[in-house]
Coordinates of C-alpha atoms in Angstrom, one line a residue:
X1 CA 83.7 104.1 133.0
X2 CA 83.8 104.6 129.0
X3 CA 86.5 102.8 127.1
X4 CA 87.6 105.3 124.7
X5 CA 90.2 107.1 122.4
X6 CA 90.0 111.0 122.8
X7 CA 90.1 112.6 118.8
X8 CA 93.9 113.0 117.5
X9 CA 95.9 113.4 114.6
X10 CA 97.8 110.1 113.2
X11 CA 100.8 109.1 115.2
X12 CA 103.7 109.1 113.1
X13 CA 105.6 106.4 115.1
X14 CA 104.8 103.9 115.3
X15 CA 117.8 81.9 108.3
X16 CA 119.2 79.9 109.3
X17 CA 121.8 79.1 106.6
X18 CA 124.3 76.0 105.9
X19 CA 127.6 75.8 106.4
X20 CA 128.6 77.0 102.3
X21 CA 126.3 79.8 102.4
X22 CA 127.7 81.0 105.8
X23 CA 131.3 80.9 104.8
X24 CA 130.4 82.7 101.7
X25 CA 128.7 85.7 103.5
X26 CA 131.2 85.9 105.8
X27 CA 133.6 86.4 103.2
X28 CA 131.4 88.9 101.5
X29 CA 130.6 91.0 104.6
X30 CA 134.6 90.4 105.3
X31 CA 135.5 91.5 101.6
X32 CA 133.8 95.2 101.9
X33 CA 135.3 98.4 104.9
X34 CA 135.5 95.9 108.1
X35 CA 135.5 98.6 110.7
X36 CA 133.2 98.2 113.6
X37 CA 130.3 100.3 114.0
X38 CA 127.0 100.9 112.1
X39 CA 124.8 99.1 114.4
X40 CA 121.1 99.6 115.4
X41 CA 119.8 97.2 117.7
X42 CA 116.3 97.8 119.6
X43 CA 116.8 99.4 122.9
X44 CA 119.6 101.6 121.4
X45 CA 119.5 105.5 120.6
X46 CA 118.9 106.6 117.2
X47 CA 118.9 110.1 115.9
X48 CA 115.5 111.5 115.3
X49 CA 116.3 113.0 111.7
X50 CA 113.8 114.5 109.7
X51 CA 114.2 114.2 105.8
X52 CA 115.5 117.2 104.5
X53 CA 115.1 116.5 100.3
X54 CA 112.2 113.2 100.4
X55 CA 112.8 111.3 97.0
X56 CA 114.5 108.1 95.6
X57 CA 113.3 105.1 95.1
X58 CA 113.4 102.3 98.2
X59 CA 114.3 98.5 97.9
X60 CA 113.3 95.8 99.8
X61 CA 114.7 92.8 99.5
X62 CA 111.9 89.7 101.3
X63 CA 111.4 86.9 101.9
X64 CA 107.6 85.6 101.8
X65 CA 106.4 85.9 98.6
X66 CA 105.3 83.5 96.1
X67 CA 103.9 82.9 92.9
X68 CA 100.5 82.2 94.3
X69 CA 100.5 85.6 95.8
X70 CA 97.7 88.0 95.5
X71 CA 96.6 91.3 96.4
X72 CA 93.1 90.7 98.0
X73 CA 93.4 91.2 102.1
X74 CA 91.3 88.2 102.5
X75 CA 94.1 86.0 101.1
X76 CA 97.2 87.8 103.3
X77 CA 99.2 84.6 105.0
X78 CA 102.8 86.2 104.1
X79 CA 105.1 89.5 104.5
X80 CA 105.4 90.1 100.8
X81 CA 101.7 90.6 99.8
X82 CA 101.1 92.0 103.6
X83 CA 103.8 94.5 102.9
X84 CA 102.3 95.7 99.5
X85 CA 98.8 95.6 101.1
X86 CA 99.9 98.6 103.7
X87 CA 101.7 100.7 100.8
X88 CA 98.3 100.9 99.0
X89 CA 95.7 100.6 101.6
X90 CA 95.7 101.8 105.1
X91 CA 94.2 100.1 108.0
X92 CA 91.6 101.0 110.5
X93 CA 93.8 101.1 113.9
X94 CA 97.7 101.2 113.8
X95 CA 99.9 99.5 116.2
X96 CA 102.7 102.2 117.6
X97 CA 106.2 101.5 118.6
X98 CA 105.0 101.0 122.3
X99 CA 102.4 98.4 121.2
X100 CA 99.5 100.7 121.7
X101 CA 96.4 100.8 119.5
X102 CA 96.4 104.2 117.4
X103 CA 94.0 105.9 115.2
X104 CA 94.1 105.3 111.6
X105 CA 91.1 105.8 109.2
X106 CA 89.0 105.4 112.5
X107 CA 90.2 108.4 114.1
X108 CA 88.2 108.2 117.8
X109 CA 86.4 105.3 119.5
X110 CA 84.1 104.8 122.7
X111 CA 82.8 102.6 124.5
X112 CA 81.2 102.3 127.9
X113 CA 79.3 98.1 128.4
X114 CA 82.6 96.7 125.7
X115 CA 79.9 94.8 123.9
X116 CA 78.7 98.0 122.2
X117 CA 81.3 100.2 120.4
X118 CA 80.7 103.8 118.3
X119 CA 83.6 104.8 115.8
X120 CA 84.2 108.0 114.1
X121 CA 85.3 107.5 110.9
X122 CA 88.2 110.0 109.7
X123 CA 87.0 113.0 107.4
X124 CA 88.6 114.3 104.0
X125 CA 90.3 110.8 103.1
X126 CA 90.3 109.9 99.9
X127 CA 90.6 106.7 97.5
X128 CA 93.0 106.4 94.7
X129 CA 89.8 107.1 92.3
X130 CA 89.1 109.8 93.7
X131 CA 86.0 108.9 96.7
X132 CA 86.4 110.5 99.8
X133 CA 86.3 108.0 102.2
X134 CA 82.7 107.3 104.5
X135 CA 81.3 104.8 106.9
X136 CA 79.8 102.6 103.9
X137 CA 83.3 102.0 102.9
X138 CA 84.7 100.8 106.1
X139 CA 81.5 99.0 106.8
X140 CA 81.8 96.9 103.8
X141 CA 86.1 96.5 104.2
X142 CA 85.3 94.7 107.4
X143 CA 82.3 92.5 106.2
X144 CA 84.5 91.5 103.7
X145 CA 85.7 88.5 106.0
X146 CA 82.4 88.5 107.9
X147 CA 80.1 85.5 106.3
X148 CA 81.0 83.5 103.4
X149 CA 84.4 83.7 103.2
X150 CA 87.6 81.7 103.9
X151 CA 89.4 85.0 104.8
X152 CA 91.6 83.6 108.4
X153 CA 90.4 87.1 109.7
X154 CA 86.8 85.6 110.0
X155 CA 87.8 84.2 113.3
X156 CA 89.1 87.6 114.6
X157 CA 85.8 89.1 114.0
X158 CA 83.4 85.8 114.8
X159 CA 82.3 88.1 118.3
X160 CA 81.0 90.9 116.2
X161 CA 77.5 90.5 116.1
X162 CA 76.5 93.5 113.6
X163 CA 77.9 96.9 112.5
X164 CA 75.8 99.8 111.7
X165 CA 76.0 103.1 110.3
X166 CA 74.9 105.6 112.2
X167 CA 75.8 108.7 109.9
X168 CA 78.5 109.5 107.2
X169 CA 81.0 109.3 109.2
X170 CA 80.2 107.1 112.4
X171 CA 79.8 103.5 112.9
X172 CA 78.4 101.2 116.0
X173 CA 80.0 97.7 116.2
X174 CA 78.2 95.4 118.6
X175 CA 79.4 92.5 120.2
X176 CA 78.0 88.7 121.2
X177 CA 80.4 89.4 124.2
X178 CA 82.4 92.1 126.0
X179 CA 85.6 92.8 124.3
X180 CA 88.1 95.0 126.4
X181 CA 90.1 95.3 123.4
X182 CA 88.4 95.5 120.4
X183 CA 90.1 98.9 119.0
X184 CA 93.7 96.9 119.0
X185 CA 91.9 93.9 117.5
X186 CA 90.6 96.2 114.6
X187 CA 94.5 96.5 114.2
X188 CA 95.0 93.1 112.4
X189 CA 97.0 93.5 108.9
X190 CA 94.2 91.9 106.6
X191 CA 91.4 94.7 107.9
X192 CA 92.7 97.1 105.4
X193 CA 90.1 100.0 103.6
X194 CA 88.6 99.8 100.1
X195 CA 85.8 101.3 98.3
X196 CA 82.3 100.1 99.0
X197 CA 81.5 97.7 96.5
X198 CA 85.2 97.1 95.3
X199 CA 86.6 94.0 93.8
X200 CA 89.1 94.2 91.4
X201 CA 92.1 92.4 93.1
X202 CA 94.5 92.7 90.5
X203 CA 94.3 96.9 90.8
X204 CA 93.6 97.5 94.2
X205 CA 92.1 100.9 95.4
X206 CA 93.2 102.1 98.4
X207 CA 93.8 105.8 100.3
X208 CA 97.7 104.4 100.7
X209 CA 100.3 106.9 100.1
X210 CA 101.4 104.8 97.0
X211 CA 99.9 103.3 94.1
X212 CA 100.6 99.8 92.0
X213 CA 102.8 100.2 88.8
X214 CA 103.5 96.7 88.2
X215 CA 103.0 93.1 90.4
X216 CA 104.5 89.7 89.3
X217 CA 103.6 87.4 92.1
X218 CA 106.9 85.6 93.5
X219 CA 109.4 88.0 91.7
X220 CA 108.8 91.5 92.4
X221 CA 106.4 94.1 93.2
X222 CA 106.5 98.0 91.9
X223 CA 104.5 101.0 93.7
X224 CA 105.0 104.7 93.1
X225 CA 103.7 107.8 95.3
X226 CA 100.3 109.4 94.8
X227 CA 101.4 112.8 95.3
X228 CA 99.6 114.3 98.3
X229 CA 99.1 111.8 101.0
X230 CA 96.6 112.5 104.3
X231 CA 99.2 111.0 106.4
X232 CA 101.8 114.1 107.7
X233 CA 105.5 113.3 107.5
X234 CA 104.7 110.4 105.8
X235 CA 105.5 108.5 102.5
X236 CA 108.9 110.2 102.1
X237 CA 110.2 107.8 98.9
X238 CA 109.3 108.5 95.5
X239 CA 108.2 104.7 94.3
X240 CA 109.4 101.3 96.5
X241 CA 110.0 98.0 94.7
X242 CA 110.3 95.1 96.4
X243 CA 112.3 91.9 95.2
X244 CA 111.1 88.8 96.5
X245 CA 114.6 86.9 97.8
X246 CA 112.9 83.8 99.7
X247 CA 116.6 82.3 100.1
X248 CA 118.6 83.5 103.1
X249 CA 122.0 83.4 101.6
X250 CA 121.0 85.3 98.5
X251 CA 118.9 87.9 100.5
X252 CA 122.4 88.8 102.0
X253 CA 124.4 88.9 99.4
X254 CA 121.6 90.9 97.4
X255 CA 122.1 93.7 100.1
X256 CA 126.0 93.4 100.1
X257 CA 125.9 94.1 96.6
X258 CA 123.6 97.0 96.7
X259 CA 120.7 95.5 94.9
X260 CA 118.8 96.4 98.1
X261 CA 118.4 98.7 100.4
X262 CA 117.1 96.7 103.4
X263 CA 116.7 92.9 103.9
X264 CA 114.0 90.9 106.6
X265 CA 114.8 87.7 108.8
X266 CA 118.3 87.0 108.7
X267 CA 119.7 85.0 111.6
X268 CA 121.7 85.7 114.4
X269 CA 124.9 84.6 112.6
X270 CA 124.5 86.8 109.6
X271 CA 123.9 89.6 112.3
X272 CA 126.3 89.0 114.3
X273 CA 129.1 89.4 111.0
X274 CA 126.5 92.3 109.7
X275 CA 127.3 94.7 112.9
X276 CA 131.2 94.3 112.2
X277 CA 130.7 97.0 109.1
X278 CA 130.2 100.1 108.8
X279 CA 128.1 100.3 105.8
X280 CA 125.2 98.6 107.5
X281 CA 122.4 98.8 110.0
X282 CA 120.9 95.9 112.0
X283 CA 117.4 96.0 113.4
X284 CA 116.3 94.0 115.9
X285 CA 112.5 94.0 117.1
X286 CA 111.4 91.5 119.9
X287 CA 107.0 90.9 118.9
X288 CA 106.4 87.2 120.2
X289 CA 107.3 85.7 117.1
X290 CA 107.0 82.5 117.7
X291 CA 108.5 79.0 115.5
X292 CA 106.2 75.9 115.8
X293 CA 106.4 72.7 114.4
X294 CA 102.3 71.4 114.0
X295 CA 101.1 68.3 114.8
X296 CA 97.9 67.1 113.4
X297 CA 95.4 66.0 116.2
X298 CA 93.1 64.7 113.3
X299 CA 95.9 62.5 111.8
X300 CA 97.7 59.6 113.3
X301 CA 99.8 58.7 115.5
X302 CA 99.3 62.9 116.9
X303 CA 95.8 61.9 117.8
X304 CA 97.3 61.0 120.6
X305 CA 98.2 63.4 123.3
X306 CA 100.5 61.0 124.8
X307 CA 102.7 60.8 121.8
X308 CA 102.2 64.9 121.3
X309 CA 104.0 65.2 124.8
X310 CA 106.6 62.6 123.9
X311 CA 107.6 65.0 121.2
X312 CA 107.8 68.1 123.4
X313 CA 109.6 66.0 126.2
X314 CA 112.2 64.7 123.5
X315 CA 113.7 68.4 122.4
X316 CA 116.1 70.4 123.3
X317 CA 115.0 73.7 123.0
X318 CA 117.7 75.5 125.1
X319 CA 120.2 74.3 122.1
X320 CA 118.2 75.6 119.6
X321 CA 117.9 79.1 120.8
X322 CA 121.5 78.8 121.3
X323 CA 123.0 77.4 118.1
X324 CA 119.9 78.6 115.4
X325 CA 119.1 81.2 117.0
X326 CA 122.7 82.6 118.3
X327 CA 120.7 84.4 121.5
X328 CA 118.5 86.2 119.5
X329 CA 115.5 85.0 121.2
X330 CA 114.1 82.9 124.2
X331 CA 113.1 79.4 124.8
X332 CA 109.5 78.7 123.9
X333 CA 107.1 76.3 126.2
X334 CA 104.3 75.4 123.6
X335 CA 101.9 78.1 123.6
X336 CA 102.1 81.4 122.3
X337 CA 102.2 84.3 125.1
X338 CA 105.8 84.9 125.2
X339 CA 107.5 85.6 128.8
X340 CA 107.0 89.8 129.3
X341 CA 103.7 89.7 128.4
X342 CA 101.2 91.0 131.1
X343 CA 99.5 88.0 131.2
X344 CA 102.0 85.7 130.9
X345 CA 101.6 82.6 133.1
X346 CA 104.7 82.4 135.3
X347 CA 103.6 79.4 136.9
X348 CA 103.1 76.9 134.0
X349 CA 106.3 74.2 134.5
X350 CA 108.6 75.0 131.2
X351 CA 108.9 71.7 129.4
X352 CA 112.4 70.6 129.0
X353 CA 114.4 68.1 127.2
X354 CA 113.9 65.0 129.2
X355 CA 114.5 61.8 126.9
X356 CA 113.3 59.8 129.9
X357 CA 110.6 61.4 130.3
X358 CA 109.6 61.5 126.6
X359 CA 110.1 57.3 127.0
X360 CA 107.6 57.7 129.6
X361 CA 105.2 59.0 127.5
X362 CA 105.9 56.9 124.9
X363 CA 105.4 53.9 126.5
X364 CA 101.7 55.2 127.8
X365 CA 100.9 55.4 124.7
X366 CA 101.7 52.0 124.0
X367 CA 104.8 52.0 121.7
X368 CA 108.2 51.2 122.5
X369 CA 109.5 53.5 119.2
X370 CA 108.4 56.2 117.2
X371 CA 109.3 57.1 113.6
X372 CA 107.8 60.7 112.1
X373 CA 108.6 63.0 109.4
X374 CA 108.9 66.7 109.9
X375 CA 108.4 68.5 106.7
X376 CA 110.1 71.5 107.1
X377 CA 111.9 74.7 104.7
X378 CA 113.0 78.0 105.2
X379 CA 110.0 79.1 103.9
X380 CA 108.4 78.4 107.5
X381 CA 111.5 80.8 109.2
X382 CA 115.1 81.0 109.0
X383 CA 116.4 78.0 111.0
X384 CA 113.9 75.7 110.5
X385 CA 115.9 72.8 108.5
X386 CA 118.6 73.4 111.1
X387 CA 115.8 73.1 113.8
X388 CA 114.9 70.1 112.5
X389 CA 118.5 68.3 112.1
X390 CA 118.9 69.1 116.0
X391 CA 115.4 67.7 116.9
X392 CA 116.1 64.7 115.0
X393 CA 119.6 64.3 117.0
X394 CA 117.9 64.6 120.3
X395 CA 114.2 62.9 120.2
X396 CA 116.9 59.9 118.7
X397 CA 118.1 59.4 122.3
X398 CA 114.6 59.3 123.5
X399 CA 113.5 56.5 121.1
X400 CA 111.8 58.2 118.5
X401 CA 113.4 58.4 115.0
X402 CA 112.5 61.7 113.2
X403 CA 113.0 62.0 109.4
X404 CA 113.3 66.0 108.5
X405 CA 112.0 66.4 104.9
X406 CA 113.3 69.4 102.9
X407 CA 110.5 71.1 101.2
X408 CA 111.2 73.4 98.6
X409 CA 110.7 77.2 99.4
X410 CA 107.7 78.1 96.4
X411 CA 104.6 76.7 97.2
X412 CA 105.6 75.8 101.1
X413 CA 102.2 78.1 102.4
X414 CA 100.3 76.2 99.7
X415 CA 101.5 72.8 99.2
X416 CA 102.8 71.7 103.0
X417 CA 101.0 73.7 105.4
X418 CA 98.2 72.5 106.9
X419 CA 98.3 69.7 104.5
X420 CA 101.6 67.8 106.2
X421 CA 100.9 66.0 109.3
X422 CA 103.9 67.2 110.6
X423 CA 105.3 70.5 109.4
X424 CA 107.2 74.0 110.6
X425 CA 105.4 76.9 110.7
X426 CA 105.7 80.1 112.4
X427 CA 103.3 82.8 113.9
X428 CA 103.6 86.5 114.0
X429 CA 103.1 88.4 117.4
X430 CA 99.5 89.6 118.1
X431 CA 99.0 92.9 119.6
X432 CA 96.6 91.1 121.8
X433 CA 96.6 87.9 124.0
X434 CA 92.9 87.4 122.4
X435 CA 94.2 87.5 118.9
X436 CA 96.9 84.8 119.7
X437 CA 94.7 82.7 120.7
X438 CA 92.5 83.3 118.0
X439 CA 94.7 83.2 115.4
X440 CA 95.6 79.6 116.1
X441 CA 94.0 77.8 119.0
X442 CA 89.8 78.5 118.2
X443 CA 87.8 76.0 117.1
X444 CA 86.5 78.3 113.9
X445 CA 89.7 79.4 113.2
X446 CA 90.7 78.6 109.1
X447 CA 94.2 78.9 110.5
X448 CA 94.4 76.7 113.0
X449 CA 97.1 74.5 111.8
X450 CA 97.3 71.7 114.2
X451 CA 93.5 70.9 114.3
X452 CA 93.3 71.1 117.9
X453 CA 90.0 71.9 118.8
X454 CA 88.5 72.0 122.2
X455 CA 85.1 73.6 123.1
X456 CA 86.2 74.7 126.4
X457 CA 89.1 76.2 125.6
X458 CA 86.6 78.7 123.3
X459 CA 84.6 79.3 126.1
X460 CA 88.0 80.3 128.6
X461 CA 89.4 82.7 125.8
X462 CA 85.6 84.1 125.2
X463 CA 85.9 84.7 129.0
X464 CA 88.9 86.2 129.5
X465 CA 88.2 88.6 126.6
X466 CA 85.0 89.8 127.9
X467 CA 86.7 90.2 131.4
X468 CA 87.9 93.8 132.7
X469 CA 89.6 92.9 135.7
X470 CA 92.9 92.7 134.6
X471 CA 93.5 90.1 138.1
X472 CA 90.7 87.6 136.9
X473 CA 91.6 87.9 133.5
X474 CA 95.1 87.0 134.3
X475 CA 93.7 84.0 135.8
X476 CA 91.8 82.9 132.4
X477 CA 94.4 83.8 130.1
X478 CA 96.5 81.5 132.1
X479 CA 94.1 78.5 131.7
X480 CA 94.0 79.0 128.3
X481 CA 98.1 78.7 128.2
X482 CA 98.1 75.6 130.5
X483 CA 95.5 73.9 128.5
X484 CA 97.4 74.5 124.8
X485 CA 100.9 74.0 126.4
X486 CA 100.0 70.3 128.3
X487 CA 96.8 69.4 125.3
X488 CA 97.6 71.1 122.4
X489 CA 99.4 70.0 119.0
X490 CA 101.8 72.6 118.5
X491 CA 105.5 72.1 119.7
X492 CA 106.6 75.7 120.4
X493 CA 110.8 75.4 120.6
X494 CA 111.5 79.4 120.9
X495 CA 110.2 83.1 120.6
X496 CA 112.2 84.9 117.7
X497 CA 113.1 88.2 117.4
X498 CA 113.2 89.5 114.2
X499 CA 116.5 91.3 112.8
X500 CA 116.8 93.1 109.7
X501 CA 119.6 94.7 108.2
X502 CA 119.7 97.6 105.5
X503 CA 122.1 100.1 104.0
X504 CA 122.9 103.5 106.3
X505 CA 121.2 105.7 103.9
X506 CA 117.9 104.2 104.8
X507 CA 116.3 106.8 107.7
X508 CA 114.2 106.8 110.1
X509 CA 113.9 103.1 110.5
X510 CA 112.8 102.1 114.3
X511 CA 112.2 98.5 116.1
X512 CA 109.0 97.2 116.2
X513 CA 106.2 96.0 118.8
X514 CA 104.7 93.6 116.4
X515 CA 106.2 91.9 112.6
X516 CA 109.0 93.3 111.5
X517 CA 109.8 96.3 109.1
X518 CA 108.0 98.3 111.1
X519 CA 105.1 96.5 111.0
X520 CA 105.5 96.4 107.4
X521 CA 104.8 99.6 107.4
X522 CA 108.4 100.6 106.5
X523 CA 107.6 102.1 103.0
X524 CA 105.4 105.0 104.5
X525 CA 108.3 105.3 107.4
X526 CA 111.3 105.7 106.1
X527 CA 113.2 108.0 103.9
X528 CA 116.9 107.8 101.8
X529 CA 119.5 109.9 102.8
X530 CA 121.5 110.9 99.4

């Protein structure tokens, strides 16, 4: 049977802080109307408005920006540049609200072996210069991290084997194996649509609803509306600036004050005072967001797989989700399919905080005590200095003494990850199990930040992705899971859901199935209500 997506229209739907800067936005939040009320959490009804007079100007207030930032795809590792990338350019598939794969510029797909796929490229688009959009240019958007290139979407598309044109408007991708989902895979953020031929980074051309005014990398971003758009009900705001706020408190306070309209990743505790006024909307969006603190299988002592399972053994996760998190998200178990996913394996044995246990290991690997240093900042998500202070107060009873290094905010992506033998980190939710495991766990992957790297593990995932029997492929995703969770370096303590919080006027702003703000799609979304 053919694997396809009949022809339709778009879809129009789709930190943790310290003890000062918690007292001081409780008192803020505290100082303005107290009444109860105002709140949006996923799962709860929200009126399907319409905007009746589209205009004004929308503020985001982010974290994940920097001064290294740029506006090539290739280079997309944060929500800032990510963000601006999907207000100028669009993408070739769209993730819905359901976590489906949708059409975007390519409209209809089919396939009937899953190593060969045809797509039909959507007509009448056209670039900010004025090109009307054809296969050449989508062609070229994706080869862009094909080859020579450090782009971490090379490992996403490492199975495609070539892509042809087969007219203006069509284009056959085959595969070195089957991929059952290759359409949702097309979905990832950095695969976004530019002229054949283009490079100018610094003025990106893109068929976006917006255009750039005005970028300073790390400060603040300006984009304004390019008049008609191909997207119905879409792009409602006249222009959308976005003022990088890396630091939780001041993210807060920047919305209290009405500097912006909407905020990203504040913690439970910030919510939690947040849905006590009136004036203010919290999102919450569960994707499999995930925290991880990396180990370095390359670099000593985390060569050793004995002392990696000391470290898992020695923390207490179920306090963390509890006292960072405030409930507002579940205990991870050191891989990355969170519990609700299809193939989730419910029989893998949850890791828990088991000091004796984490002797045990200890002792195997022939040391009585350990001492390591977590670099860590709230760069890598909100919490993760507090996540650290608690890890270091429990793997303490199991031996091992754990420094927590405070890194500063600019520069964390550049200077400390990947580079620290030890660090926090976070990954996003994938649409797919495949891209999960590709994102982080392949062997080719320019992202895999713990340097794991195990030849068999490849050839499970390259299995299970090639696999249409969704019993069997259970079966392999579930090996793959086993195999990161008791091998692997990364120390998974919890799945976060992200929360957001904006002003009222902002409409038309829904959970999300994967990131948050919408996807980062919020700037074509939403509209202000005067």
């Amino acid at each position: 049977m053919a694997l396809q997506h009949p022809k339709s229209g778009y879809v129009t739907s789709v930190g943790g802080v310290d003890r000062r800067g918690f007292l001081q936005a409780a008192a803020l939040i505290g100082g303005v109307a107290g009444a109860a009320g105002g709140l949006t959490l996923a799962g709860c009804s929200v009126p399907d408005d319409t905007p009746a007079s589209p205009g004004g100007a929308l503020r985001l207030g982010m974290v994940g920006g920097s001064t290294s930032d740029v506006l090539d795809p290739r280079t997309f590792i944060d929500w800032v540049p990510i963000n601006i990338g999907y207000q100028l350019m669009n993408g070739l598939v769209e993730i819905d609200a359901a976590g489906d794969a949708r059409p975007e510029l390519l409209e209809e797909w089919e396939s009937h072996t899953v190593t060969e796929w045809v797509f039909k490229v959507r007509r009448d688009v056209v670039f900010h210069n004025g090109k009307t959009l054809d296969a050449d240019d989508v062609i070229y958007s994706i080869n862009l991290h094909r080859g020579d290139t450090r782009s971490p979407a090379k490992v996403v598309l490492e199975n495609v084997l070539d892509i042809r044109k087969l007219d203006a408007n069509r284009i056959k991708i085959t595969l070195a194996a089957g991929d059952a989902d290759l359409p949702a895979t097309l979905s990832d953020f950095r695969l976004l649509v530019v002229p054949d031929g283009f490079t100018d980074w610094a003025n990106p051309i893109g068929t976006g609803g917006y255009r750039l005014e005005s970028f300073e990398p790390g400060v603040r971003c300006i984009t304004r509306k390019t008049g008609q758009y191909w997207k119905p009900d879409a792009a409602h705001v006249e222009a959308i600036e976005i003022i990088v706020i890396n630091d939780p408190v001041a993210r807060v306070n920047a919305l209290i004050s009405g500097q912006v309209d909407v905020i990203n990743r504040i913690d439970g505790r910030t919510a939690n005072l947040m849905k006590r006024n009136a004036r203010f909307q919290v999102l919450r969006s569960q994707t499999g967001q995930y925290a991880v603190l990396a180990m370095n299988c390359e670099s000593d002592p985390y060569r050793n797989n004995d002392i990696r399972l000391a470290l898992k053994y020695a923390i207490d996760r179920a306090s963390i989700v509890k006292t960072v998190l405030n409930g507002y998200g579940t205990v991870g178990n050191d891989q990355p399919i969170p519990p609700g996913n299809r193939y989730y394996d419910t029989g893998l044995g949850q890791h828990i905080y088991d000091p004796d246990r984490a002797k045990f290991y200890l002792k195997r690997a022939g040391v009585n005590r350990l001492s390591v240093t977590l670099q860590a900042s709230e760069a890598a998500f909100s919490g993760a200095l507090d996540v650290g202070v608690l890890f270091q107060a429990a793997a303490a009873r199991a031996g091992i003494e754990l420094q927590v290094k405070r890194e500063p905010v600019d520069g964390y992506w550049t200077n400390v990850y990947m580079k620290a033998p030890f660090c926090a980190s976070y990954s996003d939710g994938r649409t797919t199990v495949d891209g999960a495991l590709s994102k982080a766990y392949r062997t080719t992957s320019s992202t895999n930040d713990t340097n794991w790297r195990r030849p068999a593990f490849d050839e499970l995932a390259n299995q299970a992705r090639a696999e249409t029997d969704p019993a069997k492929r259970r079966t392999l995703y579930g090996a793959c899971q086993r195999m990161i969770a008791e091998e692997g370096g990364a120390l998974i303590p919890m799945f976060m859901d992200h929360i957001e919080a904006g002003s009222q006027r902002v409409q038309g702003w829904r959970p999300s199935a994967i990131f948050d703000l919408m996807g980062q799609r919020i700037g074509e979304k939403v509209w202000l209500k005067s």
